[in-house]
Amino acid sequence: MAASRHLFSPSRSNGALPHPSTLYDAPACSSSGWSQAVYVKEGAENFPPKKTLKGSEGLAMTPQLADILGPIQASLPDPLPASEIRCDTVWVPMRDGIRLATDILRASHLRSGPTIAIRTPYGRRGHDGMVARALAQYGYVAVVQDCRGTGDSEPDTWDLYVYELEDSF
């Protein structure tokens, strides 16, 4: 029996944090900007985390992970709000004419900056898109791209790991 899911919104939850088993719905990147929905397993609110990190914006973690990452997170600047992140979707042509779908995420006031590229066969707006969004909130330009034949990239079929090296140049 599949657990039903309900929308979790930190702003509407009186600060209550979800259980670490939180499930994420793939964020959408559109001309109106980046939007994200977080879904929580039903009943997970009965198991609140014992420790969370400052500025985690509703995302919980285990006490062990918080002990390791806490000092690192404390030294980071506060992340930019999601509303200040710009997402541009572009088609990047390969040498043979195939086009790869690519999202470029950055703070709206940045023209350039340190850049991290992520290529994925799992969909650029899934987990890797969330990582890219987080990187952009900390001042990086994040480029996340669907591999050839996956996600929105051309063609319609994926030849497992045949073109990844060639396409990464």
CSV table of N, CA and C in Angstrom, one decimal:
chain,number,residue,atom,x,y,z
A,1,MET,N,0.8,-1.2,0.0
A,1,MET,CA,0.0,0.0,0.0
A,1,MET,C,0.9,1.2,0.0
A,2,ALA,N,0.7,2.1,-1.0
A,2,ALA,CA,1.6,3.3,-1.1
A,2,ALA,C,1.1,4.3,-0.1
A,3,ALA,N,2.0,5.0,0.5
A,3,ALA,CA,1.7,6.1,1.4
A,3,ALA,C,1.2,7.3,0.7
A,4,SER,N,0.1,7.9,1.1
A,4,SER,CA,-0.3,9.1,0.5
A,4,SER,C,0.6,10.3,0.9
A,5,ARG,N,0.7,11.3,0.0
A,5,ARG,CA,1.6,12.4,0.3
A,5,ARG,C,0.8,13.7,0.4
A,6,HIS,N,1.3,14.6,1.2
A,6,HIS,CA,0.6,15.9,1.3
A,6,HIS,C,1.7,17.0,1.2
A,7,LEU,N,1.2,18.1,0.8
A,7,LEU,CA,2.2,19.2,0.6
A,7,LEU,C,2.7,19.8,2.0
A,8,PHE,N,4.0,20.0,2.1
A,8,PHE,CA,4.6,20.5,3.3
A,8,PHE,C,5.1,21.9,2.9
A,9,SER,N,4.7,22.9,3.7
A,9,SER,CA,5.1,24.3,3.4
A,9,SER,C,5.7,24.8,4.7
A,10,PRO,N,7.0,25.1,4.8
A,10,PRO,CA,7.6,25.6,6.0
A,10,PRO,C,6.8,26.9,6.5
A,11,SER,N,6.4,27.7,5.6
A,11,SER,CA,5.7,29.0,6.0
A,11,SER,C,4.3,28.7,6.6
A,12,ARG,N,3.7,27.6,6.3
A,12,ARG,CA,2.4,27.3,6.8
A,12,ARG,C,2.4,26.2,7.9
A,13,SER,N,3.6,25.8,8.3
A,13,SER,CA,3.6,24.7,9.3
A,13,SER,C,4.1,25.2,10.7
A,14,ASN,N,4.1,26.5,10.9
A,14,ASN,CA,4.5,27.0,12.2
A,14,ASN,C,5.9,26.5,12.6
A,15,GLY,N,6.8,26.4,11.6
A,15,GLY,CA,8.2,26.0,11.8
A,15,GLY,C,8.4,24.6,12.0
A,16,ALA,N,7.4,23.7,12.0
A,16,ALA,CA,7.6,22.3,12.2
A,16,ALA,C,8.4,21.7,11.0
A,17,LEU,N,9.3,20.9,11.3
A,17,LEU,CA,10.2,20.3,10.3
A,17,LEU,C,9.8,18.9,9.9
A,18,PRO,N,9.9,18.5,8.7
A,18,PRO,CA,9.5,17.2,8.3
A,18,PRO,C,10.6,16.2,8.7
A,19,HIS,N,10.2,14.9,8.7
A,19,HIS,CA,11.1,13.8,9.0
A,19,HIS,C,12.1,13.7,7.9
A,20,PRO,N,13.4,13.2,8.2
A,20,PRO,CA,14.4,13.0,7.2
A,20,PRO,C,14.0,12.2,6.0
A,21,SER,N,12.9,11.4,6.1
A,21,SER,CA,12.4,10.6,5.0
A,21,SER,C,11.6,11.4,4.0
A,22,THR,N,11.8,12.7,4.0
A,22,THR,CA,11.1,13.6,3.1
A,22,THR,C,11.3,13.2,1.7
A,23,LEU,N,10.2,13.2,0.9
A,23,LEU,CA,10.3,13.0,-0.5
A,23,LEU,C,10.1,14.3,-1.2
A,24,TYR,N,10.9,14.5,-2.3
A,24,TYR,CA,10.9,15.7,-3.0
A,24,TYR,C,10.2,15.5,-4.4
A,25,ASP,N,9.3,16.4,-4.7
A,25,ASP,CA,8.7,16.4,-6.1
A,25,ASP,C,9.7,17.2,-7.0
A,26,ALA,N,9.9,16.8,-8.2
A,26,ALA,CA,10.8,17.5,-9.1
A,26,ALA,C,10.4,18.9,-9.3
A,27,PRO,N,11.4,19.8,-9.0
A,27,PRO,CA,11.1,21.2,-9.2
A,27,PRO,C,10.9,21.6,-10.7
A,28,ALA,N,10.2,22.6,-10.9
A,28,ALA,CA,10.0,23.1,-12.3
A,28,ALA,C,10.8,24.3,-12.5
A,29,CYS,N,11.3,24.5,-13.7
A,29,CYS,CA,12.0,25.6,-14.1
A,29,CYS,C,11.3,26.2,-15.3
A,30,SER,N,10.8,27.4,-15.2
A,30,SER,CA,10.0,28.0,-16.2
A,30,SER,C,10.4,29.4,-16.4
A,31,SER,N,9.8,30.1,-17.4
A,31,SER,CA,10.1,31.5,-17.7
A,31,SER,C,9.7,32.3,-16.5
A,32,SER,N,8.8,31.9,-15.6
A,32,SER,CA,8.4,32.7,-14.5
A,32,SER,C,9.4,32.5,-13.3
A,33,GLY,N,10.3,31.6,-13.4
A,33,GLY,CA,11.3,31.3,-12.4
A,33,GLY,C,11.3,29.9,-11.9
A,34,TRP,N,12.0,29.7,-10.8
A,34,TRP,CA,12.2,28.4,-10.3
A,34,TRP,C,11.1,28.2,-9.2
A,35,SER,N,10.4,27.1,-9.2
A,35,SER,CA,9.5,26.8,-8.1
A,35,SER,C,9.7,25.4,-7.6
A,36,GLN,N,9.4,25.1,-6.4
A,36,GLN,CA,9.7,23.8,-5.8
A,36,GLN,C,8.6,23.4,-4.8
A,37,ALA,N,8.3,22.2,-4.8
A,37,ALA,CA,7.3,21.7,-3.9
A,37,ALA,C,8.0,20.5,-3.1
A,38,VAL,N,7.7,20.5,-1.8
A,38,VAL,CA,8.2,19.4,-1.0
A,38,VAL,C,7.1,18.6,-0.5
A,39,TYR,N,7.1,17.3,-0.6
A,39,TYR,CA,6.1,16.4,-0.1
A,39,TYR,C,6.7,15.5,1.0
A,40,VAL,N,5.8,15.2,2.0
A,40,VAL,CA,6.3,14.4,3.1
A,40,VAL,C,5.4,13.2,3.2
A,41,LYS,N,6.0,12.1,3.6
A,41,LYS,CA,5.2,10.9,3.8
A,41,LYS,C,4.2,11.1,4.9
A,42,GLU,N,3.0,10.6,4.7
A,42,GLU,CA,2.0,10.7,5.7
A,42,GLU,C,2.4,10.0,7.0
A,43,GLY,N,2.3,10.7,8.1
A,43,GLY,CA,2.7,10.1,9.4
A,43,GLY,C,4.1,10.5,9.8
A,44,ALA,N,4.9,11.0,8.8
A,44,ALA,CA,6.3,11.4,9.1
A,44,ALA,C,6.3,12.5,10.2
A,45,GLU,N,5.3,13.3,10.3
A,45,GLU,CA,5.3,14.4,11.2
A,45,GLU,C,5.3,13.9,12.7
A,46,ASN,N,5.0,12.6,12.9
A,46,ASN,CA,5.1,12.0,14.2
A,46,ASN,C,6.5,11.7,14.7
A,47,PHE,N,7.5,11.9,13.8
A,47,PHE,CA,8.9,11.6,14.1
A,47,PHE,C,9.7,12.8,13.8
A,48,PRO,N,9.6,13.9,14.6
A,48,PRO,CA,10.4,15.1,14.3
A,48,PRO,C,11.9,14.8,14.5
A,49,PRO,N,12.8,15.5,13.7
A,49,PRO,CA,14.2,15.3,13.9
A,49,PRO,C,14.7,15.8,15.3
A,50,LYS,N,15.7,15.3,15.8
A,50,LYS,CA,16.3,15.8,17.1
A,50,LYS,C,17.1,17.0,16.9
A,51,LYS,N,17.7,17.2,15.7
A,51,LYS,CA,18.6,18.3,15.5
A,51,LYS,C,18.5,18.8,14.1
A,52,THR,N,18.5,20.1,13.9
A,52,THR,CA,18.5,20.6,12.5
A,52,THR,C,19.6,21.7,12.4
A,53,LEU,N,19.9,22.0,11.2
A,53,LEU,CA,20.9,23.1,10.9
A,53,LEU,C,20.2,24.4,10.7
A,54,LYS,N,21.0,25.5,11.1
A,54,LYS,CA,20.5,26.9,10.9
A,54,LYS,C,20.4,27.1,9.4
A,55,GLY,N,19.3,27.7,9.1
A,55,GLY,CA,19.0,28.1,7.7
A,55,GLY,C,18.7,26.9,6.8
A,56,SER,N,18.3,25.8,7.4
A,56,SER,CA,18.0,24.6,6.5
A,56,SER,C,16.6,24.7,5.8
A,57,GLU,N,15.9,25.8,6.1
A,57,GLU,CA,14.6,26.1,5.4
A,57,GLU,C,13.7,24.9,5.3
A,58,GLY,N,13.5,24.3,6.5
A,58,GLY,CA,12.5,23.2,6.6
A,58,GLY,C,13.1,21.8,6.2
A,59,LEU,N,14.3,21.7,5.8
A,59,LEU,CA,14.9,20.4,5.5
A,59,LEU,C,15.6,19.9,6.8
A,60,ALA,N,15.2,18.7,7.2
A,60,ALA,CA,15.8,18.1,8.4
A,60,ALA,C,16.9,17.1,8.1
A,61,MET,N,17.8,16.9,9.1
A,61,MET,CA,18.8,15.8,8.9
A,61,MET,C,19.0,15.1,10.2
A,62,THR,N,19.7,14.0,10.2
A,62,THR,CA,20.0,13.2,11.4
A,62,THR,C,20.9,14.0,12.3
A,63,PRO,N,20.9,13.7,13.6
A,63,PRO,CA,21.9,14.3,14.5
A,63,PRO,C,23.3,14.1,14.1
A,64,GLN,N,23.6,12.9,13.6
A,64,GLN,CA,25.0,12.6,13.2
A,64,GLN,C,25.5,13.5,12.1
A,65,LEU,N,24.6,13.6,11.1
A,65,LEU,CA,24.9,14.5,10.0
A,65,LEU,C,25.0,16.0,10.4
A,66,ALA,N,24.1,16.4,11.3
A,66,ALA,CA,24.2,17.7,11.8
A,66,ALA,C,25.5,18.0,12.6
A,67,ASP,N,26.0,17.0,13.3
A,67,ASP,CA,27.2,17.2,14.0
A,67,ASP,C,28.4,17.4,13.1
A,68,ILE,N,28.4,16.7,12.0
A,68,ILE,CA,29.4,16.8,11.0
A,68,ILE,C,29.3,18.1,10.2
A,69,LEU,N,28.1,18.4,9.7
A,69,LEU,CA,27.9,19.6,8.8
A,69,LEU,C,27.7,20.9,9.5
A,70,GLY,N,27.3,20.8,10.8
A,70,GLY,CA,26.9,22.0,11.5
A,70,GLY,C,28.0,23.1,11.5
A,71,PRO,N,29.3,22.8,11.9
A,71,PRO,CA,30.3,23.8,11.8
A,71,PRO,C,30.6,24.3,10.4
A,72,ILE,N,30.5,23.5,9.4
A,72,ILE,CA,30.7,23.9,8.0
A,72,ILE,C,29.5,24.9,7.6
A,73,GLN,N,28.3,24.5,7.9
A,73,GLN,CA,27.2,25.4,7.6
A,73,GLN,C,27.2,26.7,8.3
A,74,ALA,N,27.7,26.7,9.6
A,74,ALA,CA,27.7,27.9,10.4
A,74,ALA,C,28.7,28.9,9.7
A,75,SER,N,29.7,28.4,9.0
A,75,SER,CA,30.7,29.3,8.4
A,75,SER,C,30.2,29.9,7.0
A,76,LEU,N,29.1,29.3,6.5
A,76,LEU,CA,28.6,29.8,5.2
A,76,LEU,C,27.8,31.0,5.3
A,77,PRO,N,27.8,31.9,4.3
A,77,PRO,CA,26.8,33.0,4.3
A,77,PRO,C,25.4,32.5,4.2
A,78,ASP,N,24.4,33.3,4.6
A,78,ASP,CA,23.0,32.8,4.4
A,78,ASP,C,22.7,32.7,3.0
A,79,PRO,N,22.0,31.7,2.6
A,79,PRO,CA,21.6,31.5,1.2
A,79,PRO,C,20.7,32.6,0.7
A,80,LEU,N,20.8,32.8,-0.6
A,80,LEU,CA,19.8,33.8,-1.2
A,80,LEU,C,18.4,33.1,-1.2
A,81,PRO,N,17.4,33.9,-1.1
A,81,PRO,CA,16.1,33.4,-1.2
A,81,PRO,C,15.8,32.8,-2.6
A,82,ALA,N,15.0,31.8,-2.7
A,82,ALA,CA,14.7,31.1,-4.0
A,82,ALA,C,14.2,32.1,-5.0
A,83,SER,N,13.5,33.2,-4.6
A,83,SER,CA,13.0,34.2,-5.5
A,83,SER,C,14.0,35.0,-6.2
A,84,GLU,N,15.3,34.9,-5.7
A,84,GLU,CA,16.4,35.7,-6.3
A,84,GLU,C,17.2,34.8,-7.2
A,85,ILE,N,16.8,33.6,-7.5
A,85,ILE,CA,17.5,32.7,-8.4
A,85,ILE,C,16.9,32.7,-9.7
A,86,ARG,N,17.7,32.9,-10.8
A,86,ARG,CA,17.2,32.9,-12.1
A,86,ARG,C,17.5,31.6,-12.8
A,87,CYS,N,16.6,31.1,-13.6
A,87,CYS,CA,16.8,29.8,-14.3
A,87,CYS,C,16.5,30.0,-15.7
A,88,ASP,N,17.5,29.8,-16.6
A,88,ASP,CA,17.4,29.9,-18.0
A,88,ASP,C,17.6,28.6,-18.6
A,89,THR,N,16.6,28.2,-19.5
A,89,THR,CA,16.7,26.9,-20.2
A,89,THR,C,17.2,27.2,-21.6
A,90,VAL,N,18.3,26.5,-22.0
A,90,VAL,CA,18.9,26.6,-23.3
A,90,VAL,C,19.1,25.3,-23.9
A,91,TRP,N,19.2,25.3,-25.2
A,91,TRP,CA,19.6,24.1,-26.0
A,91,TRP,C,21.0,24.2,-26.4
A,92,VAL,N,21.9,23.2,-26.0
A,92,VAL,CA,23.3,23.2,-26.4
A,92,VAL,C,23.5,22.2,-27.5
A,93,PRO,N,23.9,22.7,-28.7
A,93,PRO,CA,24.1,21.8,-29.8
A,93,PRO,C,25.5,21.1,-29.7
A,94,MET,N,25.4,19.8,-30.0
A,94,MET,CA,26.6,18.9,-30.0
A,94,MET,C,27.2,19.0,-31.4
A,95,ARG,N,28.4,18.4,-31.6
A,95,ARG,CA,29.1,18.5,-32.9
A,95,ARG,C,28.3,17.8,-34.0
A,96,ASP,N,27.5,16.8,-33.7
A,96,ASP,CA,26.7,16.1,-34.7
A,96,ASP,C,25.3,16.7,-34.9
A,97,GLY,N,25.0,17.8,-34.2
A,97,GLY,CA,23.7,18.5,-34.4
A,97,GLY,C,22.7,18.2,-33.4
A,98,ILE,N,22.9,17.2,-32.6
A,98,ILE,CA,21.9,16.8,-31.5
A,98,ILE,C,22.0,18.0,-30.5
A,99,ARG,N,20.8,18.3,-29.9
A,99,ARG,CA,20.7,19.4,-28.9
A,99,ARG,C,20.4,18.8,-27.6
A,100,LEU,N,21.1,19.3,-26.6
A,100,LEU,CA,20.9,18.9,-25.2
A,100,LEU,C,20.3,20.0,-24.3
A,101,ALA,N,19.2,19.6,-23.6
A,101,ALA,CA,18.5,20.5,-22.8
A,101,ALA,C,19.3,20.9,-21.6
A,102,THR,N,19.4,22.1,-21.3
A,102,THR,CA,20.3,22.6,-20.2
A,102,THR,C,19.7,23.7,-19.4
A,103,ASP,N,19.7,23.7,-18.1
A,103,ASP,CA,19.3,24.7,-17.2
A,103,ASP,C,20.5,25.4,-16.7
A,104,ILE,N,20.5,26.8,-16.7
A,104,ILE,CA,21.5,27.6,-16.1
A,104,ILE,C,20.9,28.3,-14.9
A,105,LEU,N,21.3,28.0,-13.7
A,105,LEU,CA,20.8,28.7,-12.5
A,105,LEU,C,21.8,29.6,-11.9
A,106,ARG,N,21.4,30.8,-11.5
A,106,ARG,CA,22.3,31.8,-10.9
A,106,ARG,C,21.5,32.8,-10.2
A,107,ALA,N,22.2,33.5,-9.3
A,107,ALA,CA,21.5,34.7,-8.7
A,107,ALA,C,21.2,35.7,-9.8
A,108,SER,N,20.0,36.3,-9.7
A,108,SER,CA,19.6,37.2,-10.8
A,108,SER,C,20.5,38.4,-11.0
A,109,HIS,N,21.2,38.8,-10.0
A,109,HIS,CA,22.1,39.9,-10.1
A,109,HIS,C,23.5,39.5,-10.7
A,110,LEU,N,23.8,38.3,-10.8
A,110,LEU,CA,25.1,37.8,-11.3
A,110,LEU,C,25.1,37.7,-12.9
A,111,ARG,N,26.2,38.1,-13.5
A,111,ARG,CA,26.3,37.9,-14.9
A,111,ARG,C,27.2,36.7,-15.1
A,112,SER,N,28.2,36.5,-14.2
A,112,SER,CA,29.1,35.3,-14.3
A,112,SER,C,29.6,35.0,-12.9
A,113,GLY,N,30.3,33.9,-12.7
A,113,GLY,CA,30.8,33.5,-11.4
A,113,GLY,C,31.4,32.2,-11.5
A,114,PRO,N,31.8,31.6,-10.4
A,114,PRO,CA,32.3,30.3,-10.4
A,114,PRO,C,31.2,29.3,-10.8
A,115,THR,N,31.5,28.4,-11.7
A,115,THR,CA,30.5,27.6,-12.3
A,115,THR,C,30.7,26.1,-12.0
A,116,ILE,N,29.6,25.4,-11.7
A,116,ILE,CA,29.7,24.0,-11.5
A,116,ILE,C,28.7,23.3,-12.5
A,117,ALA,N,29.2,22.4,-13.3
A,117,ALA,CA,28.4,21.7,-14.3
A,117,ALA,C,28.0,20.3,-13.8
A,118,ILE,N,26.7,20.0,-14.0
A,118,ILE,CA,26.2,18.7,-13.7
A,118,ILE,C,25.5,18.1,-14.9
A,119,ARG,N,25.9,16.9,-15.3
A,119,ARG,CA,25.3,16.2,-16.5
A,119,ARG,C,24.6,15.0,-15.9
A,120,THR,N,23.4,14.8,-16.3
A,120,THR,CA,22.7,13.7,-15.6
A,120,THR,C,21.7,12.9,-16.6
A,121,PRO,N,21.7,11.6,-16.5
A,121,PRO,CA,20.7,10.9,-17.3
A,121,PRO,C,19.3,10.7,-16.6
A,122,TYR,N,19.3,11.3,-15.4
A,122,TYR,CA,18.1,11.1,-14.5
A,122,TYR,C,17.1,12.3,-14.5
A,123,GLY,N,17.3,13.3,-15.4
A,123,GLY,CA,16.4,14.4,-15.4
A,123,GLY,C,17.0,15.6,-14.7
A,124,ARG,N,17.2,16.7,-15.4
A,124,ARG,CA,17.9,17.8,-14.8
A,124,ARG,C,17.0,18.6,-13.8
A,125,ARG,N,15.7,18.3,-13.7
A,125,ARG,CA,14.9,19.0,-12.7
A,125,ARG,C,14.5,18.1,-11.5
A,126,GLY,N,15.2,16.9,-11.4
A,126,GLY,CA,15.0,16.1,-10.3
A,126,GLY,C,15.9,16.5,-9.2
A,127,HIS,N,16.6,15.5,-8.6
A,127,HIS,CA,17.5,15.7,-7.5
A,127,HIS,C,18.7,16.6,-7.9
A,128,ASP,N,19.2,16.4,-9.1
A,128,ASP,CA,20.3,17.2,-9.5
A,128,ASP,C,19.9,18.6,-9.7
A,129,GLY,N,18.7,18.9,-10.1
A,129,GLY,CA,18.2,20.3,-10.2
A,129,GLY,C,18.1,20.9,-8.9
A,130,MET,N,17.7,20.1,-7.8
A,130,MET,CA,17.7,20.7,-6.5
A,130,MET,C,19.1,21.0,-6.0
A,131,VAL,N,20.1,20.2,-6.3
A,131,VAL,CA,21.5,20.5,-6.0
A,131,VAL,C,21.9,21.8,-6.7
A,132,ALA,N,21.6,21.9,-7.9
A,132,ALA,CA,21.9,23.1,-8.7
A,132,ALA,C,21.3,24.4,-8.1
A,133,ARG,N,20.1,24.2,-7.7
A,133,ARG,CA,19.4,25.4,-7.1
A,133,ARG,C,20.1,25.8,-5.8
A,134,ALA,N,20.5,24.8,-5.0
A,134,ALA,CA,21.2,25.1,-3.7
A,134,ALA,C,22.5,25.8,-4.0
A,135,LEU,N,23.2,25.3,-5.0
A,135,LEU,CA,24.5,25.9,-5.4
A,135,LEU,C,24.3,27.4,-5.8
A,136,ALA,N,23.3,27.6,-6.6
A,136,ALA,CA,23.0,29.0,-7.0
A,136,ALA,C,22.7,29.9,-5.8
A,137,GLN,N,22.0,29.3,-4.8
A,137,GLN,CA,21.7,30.1,-3.6
A,137,GLN,C,22.9,30.6,-2.9
A,138,TYR,N,24.0,29.8,-3.1
A,138,TYR,CA,25.3,30.2,-2.4
A,138,TYR,C,26.2,30.9,-3.3
A,139,GLY,N,25.8,31.4,-4.4
A,139,GLY,CA,26.6,32.3,-5.3
A,139,GLY,C,27.3,31.6,-6.5
A,140,TYR,N,27.0,30.3,-6.7
A,140,TYR,CA,27.6,29.6,-7.8
A,140,TYR,C,26.7,29.8,-9.0
A,141,VAL,N,27.3,29.7,-10.2
A,141,VAL,CA,26.5,29.5,-11.4
A,141,VAL,C,26.4,28.0,-11.6
A,142,ALA,N,25.2,27.4,-11.6
A,142,ALA,CA,25.0,26.0,-11.7
A,142,ALA,C,24.4,25.6,-13.1
A,143,VAL,N,25.1,24.8,-13.8
A,143,VAL,CA,24.6,24.3,-15.1
A,143,VAL,C,24.3,22.9,-15.0
A,144,VAL,N,23.0,22.5,-15.2
A,144,VAL,CA,22.6,21.1,-15.1
A,144,VAL,C,22.0,20.7,-16.5
A,145,GLN,N,22.4,19.6,-17.0
A,145,GLN,CA,22.1,19.2,-18.4
A,145,GLN,C,21.6,17.7,-18.4
A,146,ASP,N,20.6,17.5,-19.2
A,146,ASP,CA,20.1,16.2,-19.5
A,146,ASP,C,21.1,15.5,-20.5
A,147,CYS,N,21.5,14.3,-20.2
A,147,CYS,CA,22.4,13.6,-21.2
A,147,CYS,C,21.6,13.3,-22.4
A,148,ARG,N,22.3,13.1,-23.5
A,148,ARG,CA,21.7,12.7,-24.8
A,148,ARG,C,20.7,11.6,-24.6
A,149,GLY,N,19.5,11.8,-25.2
A,149,GLY,CA,18.5,10.8,-25.2
A,149,GLY,C,17.7,10.7,-23.9
A,150,THR,N,18.0,11.6,-22.9
A,150,THR,CA,17.3,11.5,-21.6
A,150,THR,C,16.6,12.9,-21.4
A,151,GLY,N,15.6,12.9,-20.5
A,151,GLY,CA,14.9,14.1,-20.2
A,151,GLY,C,14.4,14.8,-21.4
A,152,ASP,N,14.6,16.1,-21.6
A,152,ASP,CA,14.2,16.8,-22.8
A,152,ASP,C,15.2,16.8,-23.9
A,153,SER,N,16.4,16.2,-23.7
A,153,SER,CA,17.4,16.3,-24.7
A,153,SER,C,17.0,15.4,-25.9
A,154,GLU,N,17.6,15.7,-27.0
A,154,GLU,CA,17.5,14.8,-28.2
A,154,GLU,C,18.5,13.7,-28.2
A,155,PRO,N,18.3,12.6,-28.9
A,155,PRO,CA,17.1,12.1,-29.5
A,155,PRO,C,16.1,11.5,-28.5
A,156,ASP,N,15.2,10.7,-29.0
A,156,ASP,CA,14.2,10.1,-28.1
A,156,ASP,C,14.6,8.9,-27.4
A,157,THR,N,15.8,8.3,-27.8
A,157,THR,CA,16.3,7.1,-27.1
A,157,THR,C,17.7,7.4,-26.6
A,158,TRP,N,18.0,6.6,-25.5
A,158,TRP,CA,19.3,6.8,-24.8
A,158,TRP,C,20.1,5.6,-25.1
A,159,ASP,N,21.3,5.8,-25.7
A,159,ASP,CA,22.3,4.7,-25.8
A,159,ASP,C,23.2,4.8,-24.6
A,160,LEU,N,22.9,3.9,-23.7
A,160,LEU,CA,23.6,3.9,-22.4
A,160,LEU,C,25.1,4.2,-22.4
A,161,TYR,N,25.4,5.4,-22.0
A,161,TYR,CA,26.8,5.8,-21.8
A,161,TYR,C,27.7,5.7,-23.0
A,162,VAL,N,27.1,5.8,-24.2
A,162,VAL,CA,27.9,5.7,-25.5
A,162,VAL,C,28.5,7.1,-25.8
A,163,TYR,N,27.7,8.2,-25.6
A,163,TYR,CA,28.1,9.5,-26.0
A,163,TYR,C,28.5,10.4,-24.9
A,164,GLU,N,28.5,10.0,-23.6
A,164,GLU,CA,28.7,10.9,-22.5
A,164,GLU,C,30.1,11.6,-22.6
A,165,LEU,N,31.1,10.8,-22.9
A,165,LEU,CA,32.5,11.4,-22.9
A,165,LEU,C,32.5,12.5,-24.1
A,166,GLU,N,32.1,12.1,-25.2
A,166,GLU,CA,32.1,13.0,-26.4
A,166,GLU,C,31.3,14.2,-26.1
A,167,ASP,N,30.1,14.1,-25.5
A,167,ASP,CA,29.2,15.2,-25.3
A,167,ASP,C,29.7,16.1,-24.2
A,168,SER,N,30.6,15.7,-23.4
A,168,SER,CA,31.0,16.5,-22.2
A,168,SER,C,32.1,17.5,-22.6
A,169,PHE,N,32.6,17.5,-23.9
A,169,PHE,CA,33.6,18.5,-24.3
A,169,PHE,C,32.9,19.8,-24.7
